[in-house]
mmCIF file of C-alpha atoms and ligand atoms in Angstrom:
data_model
loop_
_atom_site.group_PDB
_atom_site.id
_atom_site.type_symbol
_atom_site.label_atom_id
_atom_site.label_comp_id
_atom_site.label_asym_id
_atom_site.label_seq_id
_atom_site.Cartn_x
_atom_site.Cartn_y
_atom_site.Cartn_z
ATOM 1 C CA MET A 1 0.280 35.343 9.710
ATOM 2 C CA ARG A 2 3.150 33.142 11.118
ATOM 3 C CA ILE A 3 1.903 29.389 11.279
ATOM 4 C CA LEU A 4 3.151 26.763 13.755
ATOM 5 C CA VAL A 5 2.713 23.420 11.566
ATOM 6 C CA ALA A 6 2.644 20.647 14.164
ATOM 7 C CA GLY A 7 3.253 17.418 12.421
ATOM 8 C CA GLY A 8 4.370 19.392 9.643
ATOM 9 C CA ALA A 9 6.800 16.820 7.899
ATOM 10 C CA GLY A 10 4.274 14.343 7.381
ATOM 11 C CA TYR A 11 2.730 13.430 4.349
ATOM 12 C CA ILE A 12 -0.452 16.339 4.610
ATOM 13 C CA GLY A 13 1.854 18.743 6.530
ATOM 14 C CA SER A 14 4.660 19.079 4.531
ATOM 15 C CA HIS A 15 1.980 19.965 1.074
ATOM 16 C CA THR A 16 0.371 22.029 3.400
ATOM 17 C CA VAL A 17 3.572 23.940 4.651
ATOM 18 C CA LEU A 18 4.636 24.157 0.912
ATOM 19 C CA SER A 19 0.833 25.738 0.052
ATOM 20 C CA LEU A 20 1.182 28.182 3.459
ATOM 21 C CA LEU A 21 4.804 29.516 1.916
ATOM 22 C CA GLU A 22 2.926 29.864 -1.550
ATOM 23 C CA ALA A 23 0.007 32.032 0.107
ATOM 24 C CA GLY A 24 2.751 34.302 1.744
ATOM 25 C CA HIS A 25 2.368 32.886 5.304
ATOM 26 C CA ASP A 26 5.621 32.339 7.263
ATOM 27 C CA VAL A 27 5.820 28.499 8.955
ATOM 28 C CA VAL A 28 7.269 26.985 11.990
ATOM 29 C CA VAL A 29 7.677 23.256 11.309
ATOM 30 C CA ALA A 30 7.298 21.108 14.347
ATOM 31 C CA ASP A 31 7.716 17.208 14.335
ATOM 32 C CA ASP A 32 9.335 14.285 15.975
ATOM 33 C CA PHE A 33 9.751 12.607 12.681
ATOM 34 C CA SER A 34 8.199 9.281 14.408
ATOM 35 C CA ASN A 35 6.076 8.826 11.012
ATOM 36 C CA ALA A 36 8.640 11.271 8.452
ATOM 37 C CA ARG A 37 11.641 11.370 7.473
ATOM 38 C CA PRO A 38 14.087 14.537 8.006
ATOM 39 C CA ALA A 39 14.905 14.460 4.386
ATOM 40 C CA VAL A 40 11.197 15.812 3.755
ATOM 41 C CA LEU A 41 13.053 19.029 4.869
ATOM 42 C CA ASP A 42 15.188 19.403 2.396
ATOM 43 C CA ARG A 43 12.986 19.133 -0.438
ATOM 44 C CA MET A 44 10.339 21.625 1.628
ATOM 45 C CA ARG A 45 13.180 24.145 1.153
ATOM 46 C CA GLU A 46 14.287 23.271 -2.442
ATOM 47 C CA LEU A 47 10.654 23.628 -3.542
ATOM 48 C CA ALA A 48 10.103 26.817 -1.659
ATOM 49 C CA GLY A 49 13.264 28.290 -2.550
ATOM 50 C CA ALA A 50 13.622 29.520 0.841
ATOM 51 C CA GLU A 51 14.547 28.526 4.778
ATOM 52 C CA VAL A 52 11.775 26.480 6.450
ATOM 53 C CA PRO A 53 12.590 26.780 10.372
ATOM 54 C CA PHE A 54 11.943 23.711 11.736
ATOM 55 C CA VAL A 55 11.710 22.564 15.573
ATOM 56 C CA GLU A 56 12.397 18.891 16.440
ATOM 57 C CA VAL A 57 9.646 18.018 19.317
ATOM 58 C CA ASP A 58 7.407 15.137 20.588
ATOM 59 C CA LEU A 59 4.242 17.725 21.439
ATOM 60 C CA THR A 60 2.832 15.302 23.948
ATOM 61 C CA ASP A 61 5.640 16.657 26.033
ATOM 62 C CA ALA A 62 3.727 19.816 27.172
ATOM 63 C CA ALA A 63 6.750 21.861 28.605
ATOM 64 C CA ARG A 64 9.037 21.707 25.475
ATOM 65 C CA THR A 65 5.739 22.365 23.558
ATOM 66 C CA GLU A 66 5.096 25.395 25.911
ATOM 67 C CA ALA A 67 8.636 26.578 25.250
ATOM 68 C CA LEU A 68 8.051 26.510 21.441
ATOM 69 C CA VAL A 69 4.797 28.395 21.496
ATOM 70 C CA ALA A 70 6.545 30.857 23.998
ATOM 71 C CA ASP A 71 9.585 31.177 21.371
ATOM 72 C CA ARG A 72 7.800 31.558 18.153
ATOM 73 C CA ARG A 73 4.743 33.136 18.745
ATOM 74 C CA PRO A 74 2.551 31.762 15.943
ATOM 75 C CA ASP A 75 -0.584 33.447 14.876
ATOM 76 C CA ALA A 76 -2.322 30.065 14.357
ATOM 77 C CA VAL A 77 -1.551 26.691 15.007
ATOM 78 C CA ILE A 78 -2.549 23.802 12.147
ATOM 79 C CA HIS A 79 -2.380 20.368 14.378
ATOM 80 C CA PHE A 80 -1.574 17.678 12.100
ATOM 81 C CA ALA A 81 0.929 15.553 14.548
ATOM 82 C CA GLY A 82 -1.075 12.418 15.530
ATOM 83 C CA LEU A 83 -0.713 8.419 14.734
ATOM 84 C CA LYS A 84 -3.126 7.246 12.291
ATOM 85 C CA ALA A 85 -2.876 4.010 11.386
ATOM 86 C CA VAL A 86 -6.205 2.092 12.109
ATOM 87 C CA GLY A 87 -5.404 -1.196 12.555
ATOM 88 C CA GLU A 88 -2.351 -0.682 14.560
ATOM 89 C CA SER A 89 -4.773 1.993 16.816
ATOM 90 C CA ALA A 90 -6.793 -1.718 17.799
ATOM 91 C CA VAL A 91 -3.751 -3.111 18.884
ATOM 92 C CA GLN A 92 -2.470 -0.230 20.638
ATOM 93 C CA PRO A 93 -5.351 1.712 21.913
ATOM 94 C CA LEU A 94 -3.902 3.229 24.692
ATOM 95 C CA ARG A 95 -0.729 4.755 22.665
ATOM 96 C CA TYR A 96 -3.163 5.943 20.122
ATOM 97 C CA TYR A 97 -5.703 7.828 22.986
ATOM 98 C CA ARG A 98 -2.582 9.066 24.548
ATOM 99 C CA THR A 99 -0.586 10.266 21.713
ATOM 100 C CA ASN A 100 -3.303 12.016 19.866
ATOM 101 C CA LEU A 101 -5.158 13.339 23.070
ATOM 102 C CA ASP A 102 -1.589 14.392 24.866
ATOM 103 C CA ALA A 103 -0.495 16.058 22.175
ATOM 104 C CA THR A 104 -3.567 18.278 21.185
ATOM 105 C CA PHE A 105 -3.608 19.169 25.042
ATOM 106 C CA SER A 106 -0.151 20.318 24.999
ATOM 107 C CA LEU A 107 -0.743 22.936 22.020
ATOM 108 C CA LEU A 108 -3.926 24.125 23.189
ATOM 109 C CA GLU A 109 -2.641 24.998 26.685
ATOM 110 C CA ALA A 110 0.441 26.539 25.250
ATOM 111 C CA MET A 111 -1.938 28.604 23.081
ATOM 112 C CA GLY A 112 -3.909 29.624 25.778
ATOM 113 C CA ARG A 113 -0.888 30.586 27.828
ATOM 114 C CA HIS A 114 0.238 33.011 25.147
ATOM 115 C CA GLY A 115 -2.735 34.495 23.920
ATOM 116 C CA VAL A 116 -2.728 31.975 20.411
ATOM 117 C CA GLU A 117 -6.102 32.288 18.957
ATOM 118 C CA ARG A 118 -6.527 30.203 15.682
ATOM 119 C CA PHE A 119 -6.509 26.117 15.535
ATOM 120 C CA VAL A 120 -7.006 24.227 12.588
ATOM 121 C CA PHE A 121 -7.382 20.268 13.291
ATOM 122 C CA SER A 122 -7.216 17.246 10.964
ATOM 123 C CA SER A 123 -10.276 15.325 11.538
ATOM 124 C CA SER A 124 -11.461 12.646 9.094
ATOM 125 C CA ALA A 125 -14.817 11.347 7.429
ATOM 126 C CA THR A 126 -13.979 8.351 9.583
ATOM 127 C CA VAL A 127 -16.321 10.525 12.257
ATOM 128 C CA TYR A 128 -19.170 10.183 10.809
ATOM 129 C CA GLY A 129 -19.239 6.143 11.457
ATOM 130 C CA ASP A 130 -21.303 3.634 10.361
ATOM 131 C CA HIS A 131 -24.914 4.698 10.110
ATOM 132 C CA ALA A 132 -24.550 8.411 8.612
ATOM 133 C CA PRO A 133 -26.339 8.682 5.323
ATOM 134 C CA VAL A 134 -24.257 9.734 1.848
ATOM 135 C CA PRO A 135 -23.180 11.818 1.358
ATOM 136 C CA TYR A 136 -21.957 13.109 4.803
ATOM 137 C CA VAL A 137 -23.012 16.365 5.749
ATOM 138 C CA GLU A 138 -21.343 18.326 8.600
ATOM 139 C CA THR A 139 -24.542 18.575 10.287
ATOM 140 C CA TYR A 140 -24.805 15.119 11.160
ATOM 141 C CA ALA A 141 -24.878 13.778 14.759
ATOM 142 C CA PRO A 142 -23.997 11.863 16.950
ATOM 143 C CA LEU A 143 -20.527 11.778 15.452
ATOM 144 C CA ALA A 144 -19.218 7.747 16.394
ATOM 145 C CA ALA A 145 -15.829 6.117 14.614
ATOM 146 C CA ALA A 146 -15.433 2.408 14.498
ATOM 147 C CA SER A 147 -11.733 2.218 15.948
ATOM 148 C CA PRO A 148 -9.722 3.510 18.255
ATOM 149 C CA TYR A 149 -8.054 6.022 15.936
ATOM 150 C CA GLY A 150 -10.973 7.575 14.494
ATOM 151 C CA ARG A 151 -12.749 7.684 18.426
ATOM 152 C CA THR A 152 -9.311 9.936 18.832
ATOM 153 C CA LYS A 153 -10.797 12.166 16.145
ATOM 154 C CA VAL A 154 -14.044 12.071 17.758
ATOM 155 C CA MET A 155 -12.434 12.901 20.797
ATOM 156 C CA THR A 156 -10.480 15.624 19.691
ATOM 157 C CA GLU A 157 -13.531 17.728 18.138
ATOM 158 C CA GLN A 158 -15.721 17.030 21.392
ATOM 159 C CA VAL A 159 -12.063 18.448 23.133
ATOM 160 C CA LEU A 160 -12.127 21.589 21.069
ATOM 161 C CA ASN A 161 -15.766 21.896 21.298
ATOM 162 C CA ASP A 162 -15.865 22.442 24.759
ATOM 163 C CA HIS A 163 -12.633 24.348 25.107
ATOM 164 C CA ALA A 164 -13.705 26.823 22.833
ATOM 165 C CA ALA A 165 -17.171 27.307 24.766
ATOM 166 C CA ALA A 166 -14.845 28.114 27.760
ATOM 167 C CA THR A 167 -12.258 30.222 25.787
ATOM 168 C CA PRO A 168 -14.115 33.424 24.454
ATOM 169 C CA GLY A 169 -11.891 34.458 20.794
ATOM 170 C CA LEU A 170 -10.386 30.992 20.258
ATOM 171 C CA ARG A 171 -11.487 30.247 16.651
ATOM 172 C CA VAL A 172 -11.415 26.640 15.631
ATOM 173 C CA ALA A 173 -11.974 24.617 11.746
ATOM 174 C CA LEU A 174 -12.238 20.966 12.238
ATOM 175 C CA LEU A 175 -11.385 19.595 9.011
ATOM 176 C CA ARG A 176 -12.592 16.450 7.829
ATOM 177 C CA TYR A 177 -10.537 14.568 5.444
ATOM 178 C CA PHE A 178 -11.733 12.132 3.282
ATOM 179 C CA ASN A 179 -9.369 9.996 1.338
ATOM 180 C CA PRO A 180 -5.856 11.835 0.636
ATOM 181 C CA VAL A 181 -3.893 10.599 -1.827
ATOM 182 C CA GLY A 182 -1.570 12.554 -4.750
ATOM 183 C CA ALA A 183 1.799 13.776 -4.556
ATOM 184 C CA HIS A 184 3.557 17.228 -4.971
ATOM 185 C CA PRO A 185 3.193 17.506 -9.269
ATOM 186 C CA SER A 186 7.477 17.655 -9.003
ATOM 187 C CA GLY A 187 7.698 14.580 -7.972
ATOM 188 C CA ARG A 188 10.203 15.671 -5.102
ATOM 189 C CA MET A 189 7.278 15.198 -2.010
ATOM 190 C CA GLY A 190 4.796 12.194 -1.435
ATOM 191 C CA GLU A 191 3.520 9.692 0.616
ATOM 192 C CA ASP A 192 6.027 7.372 2.201
ATOM 193 C CA PRO A 193 4.603 4.939 4.459
ATOM 194 C CA GLN A 194 6.691 3.023 6.668
ATOM 195 C CA GLY A 195 6.514 -0.490 6.339
ATOM 196 C CA VAL A 196 3.524 -2.292 4.424
ATOM 197 C CA PRO A 197 1.209 0.426 3.327
ATOM 198 C CA ASN A 198 -2.282 0.019 4.791
ATOM 199 C CA ASN A 199 -4.003 2.450 2.035
ATOM 200 C CA LEU A 200 -4.997 1.680 -1.194
ATOM 201 C CA MET A 201 -2.877 4.109 -3.445
ATOM 202 C CA PRO A 202 0.853 3.836 -1.434
ATOM 203 C CA TYR A 203 -0.154 -0.043 -2.136
ATOM 204 C CA VAL A 204 -0.556 0.294 -5.328
ATOM 205 C CA ALA A 205 2.331 2.431 -6.180
ATOM 206 C CA GLN A 206 4.518 -0.129 -4.469
ATOM 207 C CA VAL A 207 3.294 -2.592 -6.477
ATOM 208 C CA ALA A 208 4.092 -0.864 -9.255
ATOM 209 C CA VAL A 209 7.705 -0.196 -8.870
ATOM 210 C CA GLY A 210 7.976 -3.667 -7.143
ATOM 211 C CA ARG A 211 8.049 -3.311 -3.520
ATOM 212 C CA GLN A 212 4.918 -5.661 -3.427
ATOM 213 C CA GLN A 213 3.894 -8.356 -5.185
ATOM 214 C CA ARG A 214 0.300 -7.994 -6.365
ATOM 215 C CA LEU A 215 -2.598 -5.841 -4.963
ATOM 216 C CA ALA A 216 -5.385 -7.510 -3.274
ATOM 217 C CA ILE A 217 -8.612 -6.351 -4.015
ATOM 218 C CA PHE A 218 -10.812 -6.343 -0.973
ATOM 219 C CA GLY A 219 -14.091 -7.404 -2.082
ATOM 220 C CA ASP A 220 -15.749 -7.634 -5.296
ATOM 221 C CA ASP A 221 -19.587 -7.960 -4.396
ATOM 222 C CA TYR A 222 -20.570 -4.700 -2.709
ATOM 223 C CA ASP A 223 -23.537 -3.151 -3.870
ATOM 224 C CA THR A 224 -22.020 -1.031 -6.181
ATOM 225 C CA PRO A 225 -21.542 -0.102 -9.960
ATOM 226 C CA ASP A 226 -18.466 -2.609 -10.443
ATOM 227 C CA GLY A 227 -18.838 -4.361 -7.212
ATOM 228 C CA THR A 228 -15.706 -2.600 -5.164
ATOM 229 C CA CYS A 229 -16.030 0.231 -2.891
ATOM 230 C CA LEU A 230 -16.339 3.741 -3.670
ATOM 231 C CA ARG A 231 -14.374 6.362 -1.635
ATOM 232 C CA ASP A 232 -13.976 10.187 -1.822
ATOM 233 C CA TYR A 233 -10.276 10.712 -2.740
ATOM 234 C CA ILE A 234 -8.581 14.221 -2.686
ATOM 235 C CA HIS A 235 -5.475 15.502 -4.413
ATOM 236 C CA VAL A 236 -3.313 16.274 -1.499
ATOM 237 C CA VAL A 237 -2.538 19.707 -3.004
ATOM 238 C CA ASP A 238 -6.143 20.009 -2.879
ATOM 239 C CA LEU A 239 -6.382 19.432 0.857
ATOM 240 C CA ALA A 240 -3.469 21.650 1.276
ATOM 241 C CA GLU A 241 -4.954 24.244 -0.374
ATOM 242 C CA GLY A 242 -8.128 23.727 1.856
ATOM 243 C CA HIS A 243 -5.975 24.283 5.001
ATOM 244 C CA VAL A 244 -5.114 27.610 3.604
ATOM 245 C CA ALA A 245 -8.472 28.444 2.851
ATOM 246 C CA ALA A 246 -9.814 27.363 6.228
ATOM 247 C CA LEU A 247 -6.920 29.427 8.012
ATOM 248 C CA GLU A 248 -7.621 32.320 6.506
ATOM 249 C CA HIS A 249 -11.599 32.321 6.908
ATOM 250 C CA LEU A 250 -10.752 31.443 10.868
ATOM 251 C CA ASP A 251 -11.545 35.016 11.857
ATOM 252 C CA GLU A 252 -14.695 35.415 10.015
ATOM 253 C CA GLN A 253 -16.191 31.495 10.718
ATOM 254 C CA ALA A 254 -20.080 31.643 11.048
ATOM 255 C CA THR A 255 -19.080 29.717 14.497
ATOM 256 C CA PRO A 256 -16.221 29.790 16.764
ATOM 257 C CA VAL A 257 -15.929 25.823 16.028
ATOM 258 C CA ARG A 258 -16.695 24.966 12.113
ATOM 259 C CA ALA A 259 -16.546 21.585 10.842
ATOM 260 C CA PHE A 260 -15.540 21.366 7.144
ATOM 261 C CA ASN A 261 -15.474 18.160 4.961
ATOM 262 C CA LEU A 262 -12.569 18.548 2.625
ATOM 263 C CA GLY A 263 -12.886 16.145 -0.354
ATOM 264 C CA GLY A 264 -13.670 15.978 -3.848
ATOM 265 C CA GLY A 265 -17.241 15.340 -3.853
ATOM 266 C CA ARG A 266 -17.861 11.984 -5.380
ATOM 267 C CA GLY A 267 -16.925 8.648 -5.470
ATOM 268 C CA THR A 268 -14.642 6.278 -7.176
ATOM 269 C CA SER A 269 -14.126 2.804 -7.015
ATOM 270 C CA VAL A 270 -11.041 0.600 -6.240
ATOM 271 C CA ARG A 271 -10.973 -0.796 -9.719
ATOM 272 C CA GLU A 272 -11.339 2.853 -10.872
ATOM 273 C CA LEU A 273 -8.458 3.950 -9.134
ATOM 274 C CA PHE A 274 -6.361 0.438 -9.576
ATOM 275 C CA ASP A 275 -7.356 0.858 -13.857
ATOM 276 C CA ALA A 276 -6.116 4.761 -13.542
ATOM 277 C CA PHE A 277 -3.112 3.640 -12.228
ATOM 278 C CA CYS A 278 -2.509 0.592 -14.235
ATOM 279 C CA ALA A 279 -3.284 3.194 -17.428
ATOM 280 C CA VAL A 280 -0.424 5.977 -16.268
ATOM 281 C CA VAL A 281 1.948 3.102 -15.297
ATOM 282 C CA GLY A 282 1.203 2.161 -19.036
ATOM 283 C CA ARG A 283 0.799 -1.857 -17.944
ATOM 284 C CA GLU A 284 -1.330 -3.961 -16.210
ATOM 285 C CA LEU A 285 -0.206 -4.488 -12.742
ATOM 286 C CA PRO A 286 -0.564 -7.801 -10.633
ATOM 287 C CA HIS A 287 -3.723 -8.102 -8.594
ATOM 288 C CA GLU A 288 -6.455 -10.541 -7.403
ATOM 289 C CA VAL A 289 -9.891 -10.157 -5.716
ATOM 290 C CA VAL A 290 -9.702 -11.124 -2.223
ATOM 291 C CA GLY A 291 -12.112 -11.446 0.854
ATOM 292 C CA ARG A 292 -13.780 -8.228 2.011
ATOM 293 C CA ARG A 293 -11.748 -6.247 4.910
ATOM 294 C CA PRO A 294 -13.761 -6.208 8.050
ATOM 295 C CA GLY A 295 -14.895 -3.254 9.098
ATOM 296 C CA ASP A 296 -15.174 -1.560 5.012
ATOM 297 C CA LEU A 297 -18.008 0.249 4.224
ATOM 298 C CA PRO A 298 -19.695 0.220 0.887
ATOM 299 C CA ALA A 299 -19.738 3.661 -0.155
ATOM 300 C CA TYR A 300 -19.064 7.187 0.579
ATOM 301 C CA TRP A 301 -18.160 10.476 -0.240
ATOM 302 C CA ALA A 302 -18.307 13.853 0.813
ATOM 303 C CA ASP A 303 -20.945 16.668 0.657
ATOM 304 C CA THR A 304 -18.506 19.681 -0.232
ATOM 305 C CA THR A 305 -21.191 22.379 -0.164
ATOM 306 C CA ARG A 306 -20.001 24.295 2.969
ATOM 307 C CA ALA A 307 -16.389 24.176 2.215
ATOM 308 C CA ALA A 308 -17.779 25.689 -1.234
ATOM 309 C CA ASP A 309 -19.643 28.411 -0.312
ATOM 310 C CA GLU A 310 -18.073 29.266 3.216
ATOM 311 C CA LEU A 311 -14.463 28.812 2.106
ATOM 312 C CA GLY A 312 -14.936 29.419 -1.332
ATOM 313 C CA TRP A 313 -12.791 26.123 -1.779
ATOM 314 C CA THR A 314 -13.278 23.121 -4.047
ATOM 315 C CA ALA A 315 -10.973 20.175 -5.028
ATOM 316 C CA ARG A 316 -9.701 20.733 -8.614
ATOM 317 C CA ARG A 317 -7.249 17.820 -9.348
ATOM 318 C CA SER A 318 -8.961 14.911 -11.096
ATOM 319 C CA LEU A 319 -8.337 11.004 -10.758
ATOM 320 C CA ASP A 320 -5.803 10.948 -13.154
ATOM 321 C CA ASP A 321 -3.795 14.033 -11.777
ATOM 322 C CA MET A 322 -3.851 11.992 -8.543
ATOM 323 C CA VAL A 323 -2.616 8.875 -10.243
ATOM 324 C CA ALA A 324 0.041 10.633 -12.892
ATOM 325 C CA ASP A 325 1.414 12.489 -9.547
ATOM 326 C CA VAL A 326 1.572 9.683 -7.457
ATOM 327 C CA TRP A 327 3.596 8.001 -9.903
ATOM 328 C CA ARG A 328 5.882 10.249 -10.786
ATOM 329 C CA TRP A 329 6.737 10.262 -6.914
ATOM 330 C CA GLN A 330 7.078 6.653 -6.399
ATOM 331 C CA SER A 331 8.935 6.026 -10.226
ATOM 332 C CA GLN A 332 11.327 8.801 -9.057
ATOM 333 C CA ASN A 333 11.866 7.846 -5.510
ATOM 334 C CA PRO A 334 11.107 4.143 -5.291
ATOM 335 C CA THR A 335 12.028 3.364 -1.778
ATOM 336 C CA GLY A 336 10.795 6.874 -0.664
ATOM 337 C CA TYR A 337 13.158 9.781 0.988
ATOM 338 C CA PRO A 338 16.192 8.937 1.476
ATOM 339 C CA ALA A 339 17.130 7.802 4.958
HETATM 340 C C1 WQD B 401 -10.055 2.267 0.418
HETATM 341 C C2 WQD B 401 -10.429 1.282 -0.302
HETATM 342 C C3 WQD B 401 -10.360 -0.733 0.528
HETATM 343 C C4 WQD B 401 -5.890 -1.396 0.786
HETATM 344 C C5 WQD B 401 -8.483 4.685 5.766
HETATM 345 C C6 WQD B 401 -9.178 5.184 7.159
HETATM 346 C C7 WQD B 401 -9.721 6.318 7.652
HETATM 347 C C8 WQD B 401 -8.171 7.461 6.892
HETATM 348 C C9 WQD B 401 -7.751 6.795 5.497
HETATM 349 C C10 WQD B 401 -6.620 8.305 7.870
HETATM 350 C C11 WQD B 401 -11.330 0.436 0.433
HETATM 351 C C12 WQD B 401 -9.812 -1.139 -0.682
HETATM 352 C C13 WQD B 401 -7.501 -0.961 0.534
HETATM 353 C C14 WQD B 401 -5.793 -2.388 -0.081
HETATM 354 C C15 WQD B 401 -8.148 -2.503 -1.120
HETATM 355 N N1 WQD B 401 -7.505 7.403 7.696
HETATM 356 N N2 WQD B 401 -7.933 -1.498 -0.481
HETATM 357 N N3 WQD B 401 -6.806 -3.328 -0.986
HETATM 358 O O1 WQD B 401 -10.338 2.323 4.420
HETATM 359 O O2 WQD B 401 -11.285 4.263 2.931
HETATM 360 O O3 WQD B 401 -9.753 4.753 4.974
HETATM 361 O O4 WQD B 401 -7.689 5.540 5.295
HETATM 362 O O5 WQD B 401 -5.586 8.861 8.769
HETATM 363 O O6 WQD B 401 -9.997 6.834 8.833
HETATM 364 O O7 WQD B 401 -10.160 4.536 7.346
HETATM 365 O O8 WQD B 401 -8.668 3.890 2.808
HETATM 366 O O9 WQD B 401 -7.016 3.399 1.487
HETATM 367 O O10 WQD B 401 -7.602 1.848 3.164
HETATM 368 O O11 WQD B 401 -8.998 1.759 1.415
HETATM 369 O O12 WQD B 401 -8.600 -2.932 -1.462
HETATM 370 O O13 WQD B 401 -4.921 -3.014 -0.449
HETATM 371 O O14 WQD B 401 -9.445 0.480 -1.086
HETATM 372 O O15 WQD B 401 -11.372 -1.717 0.750
HETATM 373 O O16 WQD B 401 -12.494 -0.123 0.029
HETATM 374 P P1 WQD B 401 -10.133 3.803 4.012
HETATM 375 P P2 WQD B 401 -7.775 2.937 2.197
#
């Protein structure tokens, strides 16, 4: 298939582009570089050993998005393009709602005009809200999220359900990511957050190369085995392969719109992840325990039965693989991609 990868220069998008090419698909990458670096395109070309068609476009621009779809005629769209910083979304909610919803509307309208009927959406475990039983299962309702960012994911899932109900032939996979971490095993592609990282793994990686002074562990008094929060970390290459599996299964999907948890199916604590990172670096990294971060849940992970049974996909890479690959990427590219 020819796949339009919206937001394909970002962290998860870029790894998915490589997995798509490895699986024999053609791609067109679209991105506006609002949270990605052009240099990632060179790295993708280097790793793929092939040209990677690219179009610079702001997908909230409906006319330009339509022109892109009309010109490239994809068989499917994978939609990664959006803002994703939870804290920032509380400060700039309108920007989050407008960007994340408008980009989706542009893509869906352009697809409708040009007969594109396959859509894969980057959703998030955050849609399960604060009250879902652990492990999270796809059938849980009602969805709710605790931040404007998370609510853009809930709303987009609702939009996709309504749109598909009114659009015979449309097939949609809602991929609910748990905590994506890791990097390409080559050390040539990885996560490159702008400014101070919000998330645990990139923060620890930046401590290891001296870009941050020390890790603050947000609370060690949770009701968990070591007192720190449990999350379901998933290697970004496993996640990328999950997209290929979901894409290739769209036409046989049990329902026109189907949600899939993409996680590893187990909880790992902040301390376990930190210790694993220190082990791969070979020294104890500076850290201190501080107070809890408001809004953090103590523990959650994915029930991965549906993805295994229906997509034939499970995460294969271990915590050691995740930290080793992040360390390779961060040590070889201490300041991320070249500007
Ligand atoms: C993981 C654990 C922190 C930083 C968020 C969003 C979610 C998704 C991914 C994506 C928690 C602890 C963290 C630090 C720490 N969004 N921590 N010190 O909060 O599970 O998920 O990112 O697009 O929607 O909510 O991930 O990596 O921020 O935190 O102790 O400096 O690490 O308290 O227990 P989180 P995270």
